[in-house]
XYZ file of C-alpha atoms in Angstrom:
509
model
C -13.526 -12.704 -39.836
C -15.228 -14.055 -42.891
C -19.376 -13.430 -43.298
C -19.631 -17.158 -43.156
C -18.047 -17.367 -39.296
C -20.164 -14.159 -38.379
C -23.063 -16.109 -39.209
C -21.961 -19.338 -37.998
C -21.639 -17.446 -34.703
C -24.811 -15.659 -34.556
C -26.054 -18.941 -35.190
C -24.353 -20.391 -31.892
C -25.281 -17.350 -29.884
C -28.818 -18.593 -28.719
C -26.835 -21.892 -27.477
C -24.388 -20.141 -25.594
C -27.195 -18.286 -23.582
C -28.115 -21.104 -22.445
C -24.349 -21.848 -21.374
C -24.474 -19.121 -19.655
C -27.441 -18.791 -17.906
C -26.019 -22.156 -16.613
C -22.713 -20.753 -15.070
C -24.217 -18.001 -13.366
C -26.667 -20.307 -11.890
C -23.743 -22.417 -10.922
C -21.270 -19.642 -9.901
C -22.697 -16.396 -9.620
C -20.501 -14.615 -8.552
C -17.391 -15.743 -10.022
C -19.147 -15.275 -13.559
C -20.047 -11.647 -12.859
C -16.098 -10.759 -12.172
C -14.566 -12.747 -15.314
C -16.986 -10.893 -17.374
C -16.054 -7.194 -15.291
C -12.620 -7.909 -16.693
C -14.090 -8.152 -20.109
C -16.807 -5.350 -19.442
C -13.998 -3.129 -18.793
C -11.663 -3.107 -21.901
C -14.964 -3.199 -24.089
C -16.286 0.119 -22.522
C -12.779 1.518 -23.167
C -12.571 0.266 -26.482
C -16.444 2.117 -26.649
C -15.001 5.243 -25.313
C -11.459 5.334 -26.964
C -11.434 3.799 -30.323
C -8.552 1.853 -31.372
C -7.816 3.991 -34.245
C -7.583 7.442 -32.199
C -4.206 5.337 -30.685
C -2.506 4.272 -33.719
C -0.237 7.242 -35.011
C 1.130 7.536 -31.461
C 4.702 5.963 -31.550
C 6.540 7.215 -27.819
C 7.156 4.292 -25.766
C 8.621 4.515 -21.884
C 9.573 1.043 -20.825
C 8.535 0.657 -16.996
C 10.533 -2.938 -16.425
C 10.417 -6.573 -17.822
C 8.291 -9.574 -17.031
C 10.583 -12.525 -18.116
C 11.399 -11.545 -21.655
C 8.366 -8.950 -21.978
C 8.655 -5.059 -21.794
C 6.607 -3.352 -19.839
C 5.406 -0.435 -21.377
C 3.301 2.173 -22.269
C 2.469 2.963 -25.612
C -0.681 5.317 -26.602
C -3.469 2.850 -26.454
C -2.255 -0.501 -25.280
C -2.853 -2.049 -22.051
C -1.275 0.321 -19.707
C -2.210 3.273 -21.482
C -5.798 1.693 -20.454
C -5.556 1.034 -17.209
C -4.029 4.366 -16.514
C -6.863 6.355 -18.146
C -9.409 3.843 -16.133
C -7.569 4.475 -12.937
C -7.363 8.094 -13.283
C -11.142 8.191 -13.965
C -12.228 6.071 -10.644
C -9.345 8.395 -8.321
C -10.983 11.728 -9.809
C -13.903 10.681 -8.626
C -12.735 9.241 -4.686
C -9.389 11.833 -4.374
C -9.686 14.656 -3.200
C -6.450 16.122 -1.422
C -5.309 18.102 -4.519
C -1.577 16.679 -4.127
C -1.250 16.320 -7.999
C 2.492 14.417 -7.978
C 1.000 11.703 -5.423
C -1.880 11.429 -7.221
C -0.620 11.269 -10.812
C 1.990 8.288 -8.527
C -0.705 6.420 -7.451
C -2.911 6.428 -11.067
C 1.048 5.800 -13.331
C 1.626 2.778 -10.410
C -1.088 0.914 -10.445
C -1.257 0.812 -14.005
C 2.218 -0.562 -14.102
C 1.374 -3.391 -11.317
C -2.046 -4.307 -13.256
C 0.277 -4.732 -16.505
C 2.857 -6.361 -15.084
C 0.553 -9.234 -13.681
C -1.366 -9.562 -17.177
C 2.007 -10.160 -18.926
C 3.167 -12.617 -15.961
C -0.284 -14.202 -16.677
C -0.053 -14.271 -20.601
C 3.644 -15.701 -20.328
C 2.712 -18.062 -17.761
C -0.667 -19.224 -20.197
C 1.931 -19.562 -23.306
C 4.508 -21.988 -20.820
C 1.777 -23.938 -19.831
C 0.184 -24.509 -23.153
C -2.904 -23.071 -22.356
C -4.853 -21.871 -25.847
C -8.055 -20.335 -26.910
C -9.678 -20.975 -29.925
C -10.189 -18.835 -32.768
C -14.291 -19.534 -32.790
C -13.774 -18.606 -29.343
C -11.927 -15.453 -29.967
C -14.805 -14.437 -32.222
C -17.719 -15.339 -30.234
C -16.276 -12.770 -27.747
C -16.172 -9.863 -30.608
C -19.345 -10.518 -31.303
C -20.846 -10.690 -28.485
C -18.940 -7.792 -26.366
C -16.873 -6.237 -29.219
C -16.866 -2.662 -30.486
C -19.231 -3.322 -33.630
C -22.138 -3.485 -31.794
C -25.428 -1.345 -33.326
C -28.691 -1.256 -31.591
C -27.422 -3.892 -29.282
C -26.103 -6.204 -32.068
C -23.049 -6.516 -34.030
C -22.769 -5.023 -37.042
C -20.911 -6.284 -39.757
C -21.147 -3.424 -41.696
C -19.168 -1.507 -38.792
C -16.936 -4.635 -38.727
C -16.351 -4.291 -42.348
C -15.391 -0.486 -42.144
C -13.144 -0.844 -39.434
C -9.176 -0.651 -40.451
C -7.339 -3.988 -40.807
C -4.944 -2.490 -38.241
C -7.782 -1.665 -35.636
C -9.706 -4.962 -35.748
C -6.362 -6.882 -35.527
C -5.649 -4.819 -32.559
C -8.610 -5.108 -30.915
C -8.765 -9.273 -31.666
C -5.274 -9.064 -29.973
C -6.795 -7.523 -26.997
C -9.841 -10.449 -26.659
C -7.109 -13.129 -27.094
C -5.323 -11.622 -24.411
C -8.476 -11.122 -22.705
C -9.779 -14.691 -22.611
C -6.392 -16.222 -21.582
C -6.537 -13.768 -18.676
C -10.162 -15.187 -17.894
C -8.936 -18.927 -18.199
C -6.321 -18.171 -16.101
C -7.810 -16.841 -13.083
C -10.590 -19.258 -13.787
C -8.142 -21.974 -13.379
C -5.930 -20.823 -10.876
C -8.662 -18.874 -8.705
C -11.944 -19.363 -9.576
C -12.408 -23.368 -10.328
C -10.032 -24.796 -7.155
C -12.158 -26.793 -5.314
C -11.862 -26.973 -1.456
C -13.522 -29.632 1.413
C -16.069 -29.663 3.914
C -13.429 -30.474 6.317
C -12.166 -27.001 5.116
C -14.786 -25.159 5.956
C -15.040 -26.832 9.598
C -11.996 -25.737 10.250
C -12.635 -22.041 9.471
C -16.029 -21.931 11.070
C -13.979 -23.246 14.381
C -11.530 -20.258 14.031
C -14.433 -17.990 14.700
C -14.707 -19.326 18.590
C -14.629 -18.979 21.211
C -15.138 -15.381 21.347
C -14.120 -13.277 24.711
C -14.442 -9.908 25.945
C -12.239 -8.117 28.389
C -11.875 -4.967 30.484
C -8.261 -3.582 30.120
C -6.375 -0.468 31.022
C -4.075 0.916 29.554
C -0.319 3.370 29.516
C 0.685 4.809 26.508
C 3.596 6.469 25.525
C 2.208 9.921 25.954
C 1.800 9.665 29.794
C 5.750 8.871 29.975
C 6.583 12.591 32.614
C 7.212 15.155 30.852
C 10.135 15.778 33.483
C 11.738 12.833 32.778
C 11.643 14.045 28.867
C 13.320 17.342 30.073
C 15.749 15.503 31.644
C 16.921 13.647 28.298
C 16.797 16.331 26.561
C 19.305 18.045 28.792
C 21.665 15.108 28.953
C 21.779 14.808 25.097
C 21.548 18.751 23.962
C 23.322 18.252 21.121
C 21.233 16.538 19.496
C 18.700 19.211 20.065
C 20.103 21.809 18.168
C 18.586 23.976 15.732
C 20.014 25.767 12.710
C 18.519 27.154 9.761
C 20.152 26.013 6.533
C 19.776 26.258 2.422
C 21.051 22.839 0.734
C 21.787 23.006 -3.241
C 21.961 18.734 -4.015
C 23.550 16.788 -6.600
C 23.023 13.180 -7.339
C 24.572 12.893 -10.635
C 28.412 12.721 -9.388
C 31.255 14.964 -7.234
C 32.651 16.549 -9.927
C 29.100 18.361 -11.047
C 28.432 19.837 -7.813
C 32.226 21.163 -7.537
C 30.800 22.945 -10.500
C 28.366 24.300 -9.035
C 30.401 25.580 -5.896
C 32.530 27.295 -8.796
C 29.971 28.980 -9.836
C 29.135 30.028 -6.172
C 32.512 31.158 -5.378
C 32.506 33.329 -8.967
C 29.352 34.843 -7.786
C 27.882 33.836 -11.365
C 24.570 33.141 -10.052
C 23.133 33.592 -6.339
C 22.665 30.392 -4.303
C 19.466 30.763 -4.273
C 18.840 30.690 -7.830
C 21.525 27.660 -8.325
C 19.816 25.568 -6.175
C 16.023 26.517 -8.210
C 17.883 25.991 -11.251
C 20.354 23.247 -10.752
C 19.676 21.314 -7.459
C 17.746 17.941 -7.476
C 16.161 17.297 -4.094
C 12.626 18.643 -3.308
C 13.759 21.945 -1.599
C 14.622 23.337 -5.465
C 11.116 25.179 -5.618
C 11.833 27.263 -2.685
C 15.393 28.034 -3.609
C 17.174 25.218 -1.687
C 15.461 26.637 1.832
C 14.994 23.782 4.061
C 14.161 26.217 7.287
C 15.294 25.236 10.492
C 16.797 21.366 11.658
C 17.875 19.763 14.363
C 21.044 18.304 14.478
C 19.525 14.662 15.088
C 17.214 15.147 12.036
C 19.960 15.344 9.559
C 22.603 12.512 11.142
C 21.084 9.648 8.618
C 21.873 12.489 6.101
C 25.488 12.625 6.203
C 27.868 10.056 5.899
C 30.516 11.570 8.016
C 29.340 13.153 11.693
C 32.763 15.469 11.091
C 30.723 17.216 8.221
C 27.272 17.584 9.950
C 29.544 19.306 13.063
C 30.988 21.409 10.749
C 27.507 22.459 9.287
C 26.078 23.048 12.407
C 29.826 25.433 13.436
C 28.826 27.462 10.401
C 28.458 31.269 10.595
C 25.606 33.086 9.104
C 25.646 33.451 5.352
C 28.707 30.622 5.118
C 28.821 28.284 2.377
C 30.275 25.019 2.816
C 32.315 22.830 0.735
C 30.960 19.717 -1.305
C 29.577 17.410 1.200
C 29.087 13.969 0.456
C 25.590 12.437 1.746
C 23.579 9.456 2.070
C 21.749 10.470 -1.634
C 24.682 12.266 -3.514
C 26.457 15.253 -2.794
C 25.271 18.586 -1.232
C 26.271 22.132 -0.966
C 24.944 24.048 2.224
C 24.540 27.419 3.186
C 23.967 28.697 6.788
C 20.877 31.043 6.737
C 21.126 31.318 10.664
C 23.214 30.073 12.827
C 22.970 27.310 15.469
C 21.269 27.796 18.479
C 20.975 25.738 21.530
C 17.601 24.223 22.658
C 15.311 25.690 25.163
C 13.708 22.811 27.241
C 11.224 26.078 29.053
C 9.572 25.570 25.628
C 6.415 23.468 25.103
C 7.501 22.469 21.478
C 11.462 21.644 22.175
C 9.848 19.158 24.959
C 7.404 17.712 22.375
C 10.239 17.330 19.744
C 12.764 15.540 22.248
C 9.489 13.227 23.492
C 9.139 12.438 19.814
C 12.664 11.498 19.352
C 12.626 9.521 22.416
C 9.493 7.644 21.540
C 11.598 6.600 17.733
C 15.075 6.159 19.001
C 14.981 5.525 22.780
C 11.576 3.587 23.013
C 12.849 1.209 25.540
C 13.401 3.664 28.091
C 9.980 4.388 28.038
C 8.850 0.792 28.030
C 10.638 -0.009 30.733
C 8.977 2.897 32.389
C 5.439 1.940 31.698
C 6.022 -1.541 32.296
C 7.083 -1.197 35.960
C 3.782 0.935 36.390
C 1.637 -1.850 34.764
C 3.182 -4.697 36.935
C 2.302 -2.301 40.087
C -1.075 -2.025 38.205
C -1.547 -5.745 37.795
C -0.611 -6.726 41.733
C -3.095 -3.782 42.938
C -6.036 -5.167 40.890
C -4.957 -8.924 41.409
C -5.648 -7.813 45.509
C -8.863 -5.275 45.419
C -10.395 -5.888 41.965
C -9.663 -4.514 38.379
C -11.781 -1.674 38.400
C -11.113 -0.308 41.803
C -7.292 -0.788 40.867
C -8.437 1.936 38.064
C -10.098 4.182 40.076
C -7.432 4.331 42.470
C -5.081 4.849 40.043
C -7.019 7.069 37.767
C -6.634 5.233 35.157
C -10.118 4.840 32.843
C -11.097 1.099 32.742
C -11.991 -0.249 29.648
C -13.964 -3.006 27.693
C -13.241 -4.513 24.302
C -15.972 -6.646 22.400
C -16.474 -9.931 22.003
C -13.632 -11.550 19.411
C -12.122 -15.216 18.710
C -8.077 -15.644 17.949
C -8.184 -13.293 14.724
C -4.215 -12.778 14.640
C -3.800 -9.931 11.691
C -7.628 -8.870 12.090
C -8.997 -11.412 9.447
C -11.570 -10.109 7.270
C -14.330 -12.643 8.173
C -14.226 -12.812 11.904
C -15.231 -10.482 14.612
C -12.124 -7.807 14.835
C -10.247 -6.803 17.557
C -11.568 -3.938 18.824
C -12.527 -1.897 21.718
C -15.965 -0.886 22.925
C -15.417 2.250 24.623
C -15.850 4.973 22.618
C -12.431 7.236 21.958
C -10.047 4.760 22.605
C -8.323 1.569 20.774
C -5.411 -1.657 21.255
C -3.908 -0.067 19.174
C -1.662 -3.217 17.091
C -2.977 -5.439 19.543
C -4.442 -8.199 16.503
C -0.958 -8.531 15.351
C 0.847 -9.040 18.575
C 1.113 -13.132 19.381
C 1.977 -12.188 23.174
C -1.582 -10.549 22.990
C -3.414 -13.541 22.200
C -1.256 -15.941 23.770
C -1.626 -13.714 27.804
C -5.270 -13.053 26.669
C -6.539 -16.325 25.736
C -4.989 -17.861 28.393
C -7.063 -16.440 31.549
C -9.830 -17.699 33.171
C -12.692 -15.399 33.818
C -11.551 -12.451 36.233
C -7.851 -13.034 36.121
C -5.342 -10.487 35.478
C -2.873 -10.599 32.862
C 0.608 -9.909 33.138
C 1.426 -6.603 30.948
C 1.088 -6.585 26.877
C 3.678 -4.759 25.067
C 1.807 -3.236 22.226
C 4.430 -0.575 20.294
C 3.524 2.739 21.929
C 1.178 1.401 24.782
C 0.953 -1.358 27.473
C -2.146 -3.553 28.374
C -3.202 -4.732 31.377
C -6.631 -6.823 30.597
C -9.243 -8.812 32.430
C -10.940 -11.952 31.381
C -14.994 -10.823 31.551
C -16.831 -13.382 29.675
C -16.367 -16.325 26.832
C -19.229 -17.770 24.651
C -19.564 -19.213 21.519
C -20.481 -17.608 18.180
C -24.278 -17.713 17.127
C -24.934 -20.543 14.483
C -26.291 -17.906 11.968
C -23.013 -16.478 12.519
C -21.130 -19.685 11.361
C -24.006 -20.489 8.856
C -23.037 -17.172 7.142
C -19.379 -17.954 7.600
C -20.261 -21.148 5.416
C -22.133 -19.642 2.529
C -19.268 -16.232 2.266
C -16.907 -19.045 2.250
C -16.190 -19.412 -1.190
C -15.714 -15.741 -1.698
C -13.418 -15.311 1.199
C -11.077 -17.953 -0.372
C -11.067 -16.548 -3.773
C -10.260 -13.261 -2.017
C -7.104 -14.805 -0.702
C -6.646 -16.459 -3.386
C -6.143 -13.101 -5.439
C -4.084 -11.840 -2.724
C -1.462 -14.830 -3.005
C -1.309 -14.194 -7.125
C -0.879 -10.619 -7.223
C 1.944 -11.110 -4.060
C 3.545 -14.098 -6.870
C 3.618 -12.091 -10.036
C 4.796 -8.329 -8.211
C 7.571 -10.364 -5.823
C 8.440 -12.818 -8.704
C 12.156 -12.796 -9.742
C 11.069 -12.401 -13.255
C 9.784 -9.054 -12.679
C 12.198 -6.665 -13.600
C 10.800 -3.027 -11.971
C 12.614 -0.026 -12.643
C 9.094 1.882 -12.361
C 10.273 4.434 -9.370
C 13.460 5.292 -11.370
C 11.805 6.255 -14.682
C 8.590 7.753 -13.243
C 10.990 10.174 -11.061
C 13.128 10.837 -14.219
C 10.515 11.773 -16.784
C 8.170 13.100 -14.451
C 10.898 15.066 -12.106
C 8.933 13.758 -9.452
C 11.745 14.225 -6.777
C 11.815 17.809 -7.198
């Protein structure tokens, strides 16, 4: 940038104050986030200069957007956003589980690239351009020559061609990515017939009593009884697995090597197996036999695991994920239903894989509930049937628990509707009533409803006046929401991120 355009845009900058003070008068908030985007890669560039990047040469390609790769290189983009994410979750993280952790930092990165380069390819289709005078205005205002608060040229003039025409890369990118959301996001304009029609979802607001039968109080008899019919599926043996997702032929290797007693099995499957029961030596303790039927592909082979005597190794098995090798530790045993946790683990099962026995259960109970309190009141119903009668405050129609209106909730303290804001059947049975009528039972995944109408009103006006003013902000939120969902579901997105964060980081051991 010549001395003649530095000045020409120092000369410009006391105009574009005014510019500004202009937008944020006019959009305040809007503003303040398009210039958090820009805020952000200048206080990286601040804390990680350009040239510390340059030697580094590795690249690991995540995906494609279109015809772009997706990677990370020491210092670009992702590189970035994955030191700026790591920062914020060391300071909010604290469970200590370093793999899911180091996930979550390496995944976000990748999503936060990918929509940039959807964006930037996207800007370039559309013809969308920014100026060079524009480009520079930025540097000079926000760029990483700044001394005393003002830019420097004699830092500009001793930074490295490479570095300055990296970092002018970066504000071109930059400034696209502001136009863009600007356009797409920031600058849509909506109507006041809009607005009505929001401020109208927000009523009429209702409150109800309601009682309620979850899973939990299915008998624990009838459990027992299930569990007896279908023992099988209640057995327990204790097994080591050695796992092999590369091909057949590999793990017949390994069974070689097994049956030529080169190497214990133990140290085989810590040295050679790739599942995540390699750190402890291919121990995966004791199983049920239900747990490990979406395992194999063949019930033949899981009954001939489960027939195994102690200290038996079996042949190569195929599975679900590859091929495995197993070795019986202890040998089956059959379940004891006396036992407070075999009853638990068979109520568990039941509640995943036979939850329409106990709906049909609960159901019959909330219908008898329903025609008790229809004839001597909801509340005495409860009593009588000691069941705790509750109360839920006041909400409108808010399917999916929207942000911006009152949420579906209860009132009494320890207990909750569980999905109840995304079941239609909810709204539809609840909204429905007139004050003091029963409703016929809710199905809510683990629970049933039985609710009262109590009251309706209206929400407050400063309640819808708020609604008004937040307006604009609540649309840009969803707004965001619909761009991210286009760019990270778009068919142009080519994401192999899982498959090469689990190779070079062995995360799946």
């Amino acid at each position: 940038m010549p001395s003649r355009d530095i000045r020409r845009v120092k000369q410009k900058k006391s105009e574009k104050v005014t510019d500004v003070e202009k937008k944020i008068q006019h959009h305040p908030l809007i503003y303040a986030f398009s210039l958090v985007i820009l805020i952000i890669i200048v206080v990286t560039f601040i804390g990680s200069p350009v040239a510390r990047y340059i030697g580094g040469t590795e690249k690991i390609v995540f995906g494609r957007y279109g015809n772009k790769p997706i990677e990370f290189l020491p210092g670009n983009y992702l590189s970035r956003q994955k030191d700026l994410i790591a920062e914020q979750l060391r300071q909010t993280d604290t469970s200590g589980n370093v793999k899911w952790q180091a996930y979550r930092v390496w995944r976000a990165a990748f999503e936060k690239t990918a929509i940039l380069t959807g964006i930037l390819l996207e800007a370039e289709r559309s013809g969308l351009h920014i100026t060079e005078e524009k480009v520079d205005r930025a540097i000079v205002q926000y760029g990483p020559y700044m001394e005393d608060g003002e830019f420097s040229e004699r830092l500009y003039r001793e930074t490295p061609n490479e570095e300055r025409a990296t970092t002018r890369q970066l504000f071109r990118e930059n400034l696209i990515h502001e136009q863009y959301l600007n356009d797409m996001i920031y600058n849509l304009k909506y109507s006041p017939e809009e607005t009505d029609f929001v401020k109208k979802m927000a009523g009429p607001e209702r409150k109800f009593h309601f009682i309620q039968y979850t899973f939990k109080v299915f008998p624990a008899d009838m459990v027992i009884e299930y569990g007896k019919e279908h023992s099988e599926l209640f057995r327990q043996i204790k097994l080591s697995r050695i796992t092999i997702n590369t091909s057949k032929s590999d793990a017949e290797k390994i069974l070689k090597q097994l049956a030529d007693q080169q190497a214990s099995f133990q140290d085989l499957a810590a040295t050679q197996s790739q599942d995540a029961f390699a750190e402890k030596g291919g121990e995966m303790g004791w199983r049920r036999y239900y747990s490990l039927e979406e395992d194999f592909k063949s019930e033949e082979d899981l009954k001939r695991v489960f027939n195994m005597k102690k200290g038996e190794i079996s042949t190569v098995i195929e599975m679900t994920f590859g091929w495995s090798i197993f070795k019986c530790d202890e040998e089956a045993v059959e379940p004891d239903f006396t036992n407070e946790e075999t009853e638990q683990e068979v109520r568990r099962y039941m509640e995943r894989f036979e939850a329409g026995m106990i709906e049909d259960y609960l159901l019959e109970k909330a219908r008898d509930f329903r025609s008790k309190a229809e004839q001597i009141g909801f509340e005495l119903a409860g009593e009588v049937g000691g069941l705790p009668v509750n109360e839920t405050t006041f909400f409108p129609i808010n399917y999916s628990n929207l942000f911006f209106l009152k949420q579906v909730r209860s009132a009494t303290e320890g207990t909750s509707l569980g999905n109840a804001a995304y079941s239609e059947d909810f709204f539809i049975k609840l909204f429905s009533l007139k004050e003091k009528e029963v409703s016929e039972p809710v199905l809510l995944n683990d629970r049933i409803v039985v609710a009262q109408m109590l009251e309706e009103r209206h929400p407050k006006e400063e309640e819808l006046e708020q609604l008004e003013l937040f307006y604009p902000q609540i649309i840009n939120q969803f707004r965001q929401e619909d761009l991210i969902i286009y760019f990270l579901t778009s068919e142009k997105l080519e994401d192999n991120f899982d498959e090469v964060f689990s190779k070079l980081f062995n995360y799946n051991e």
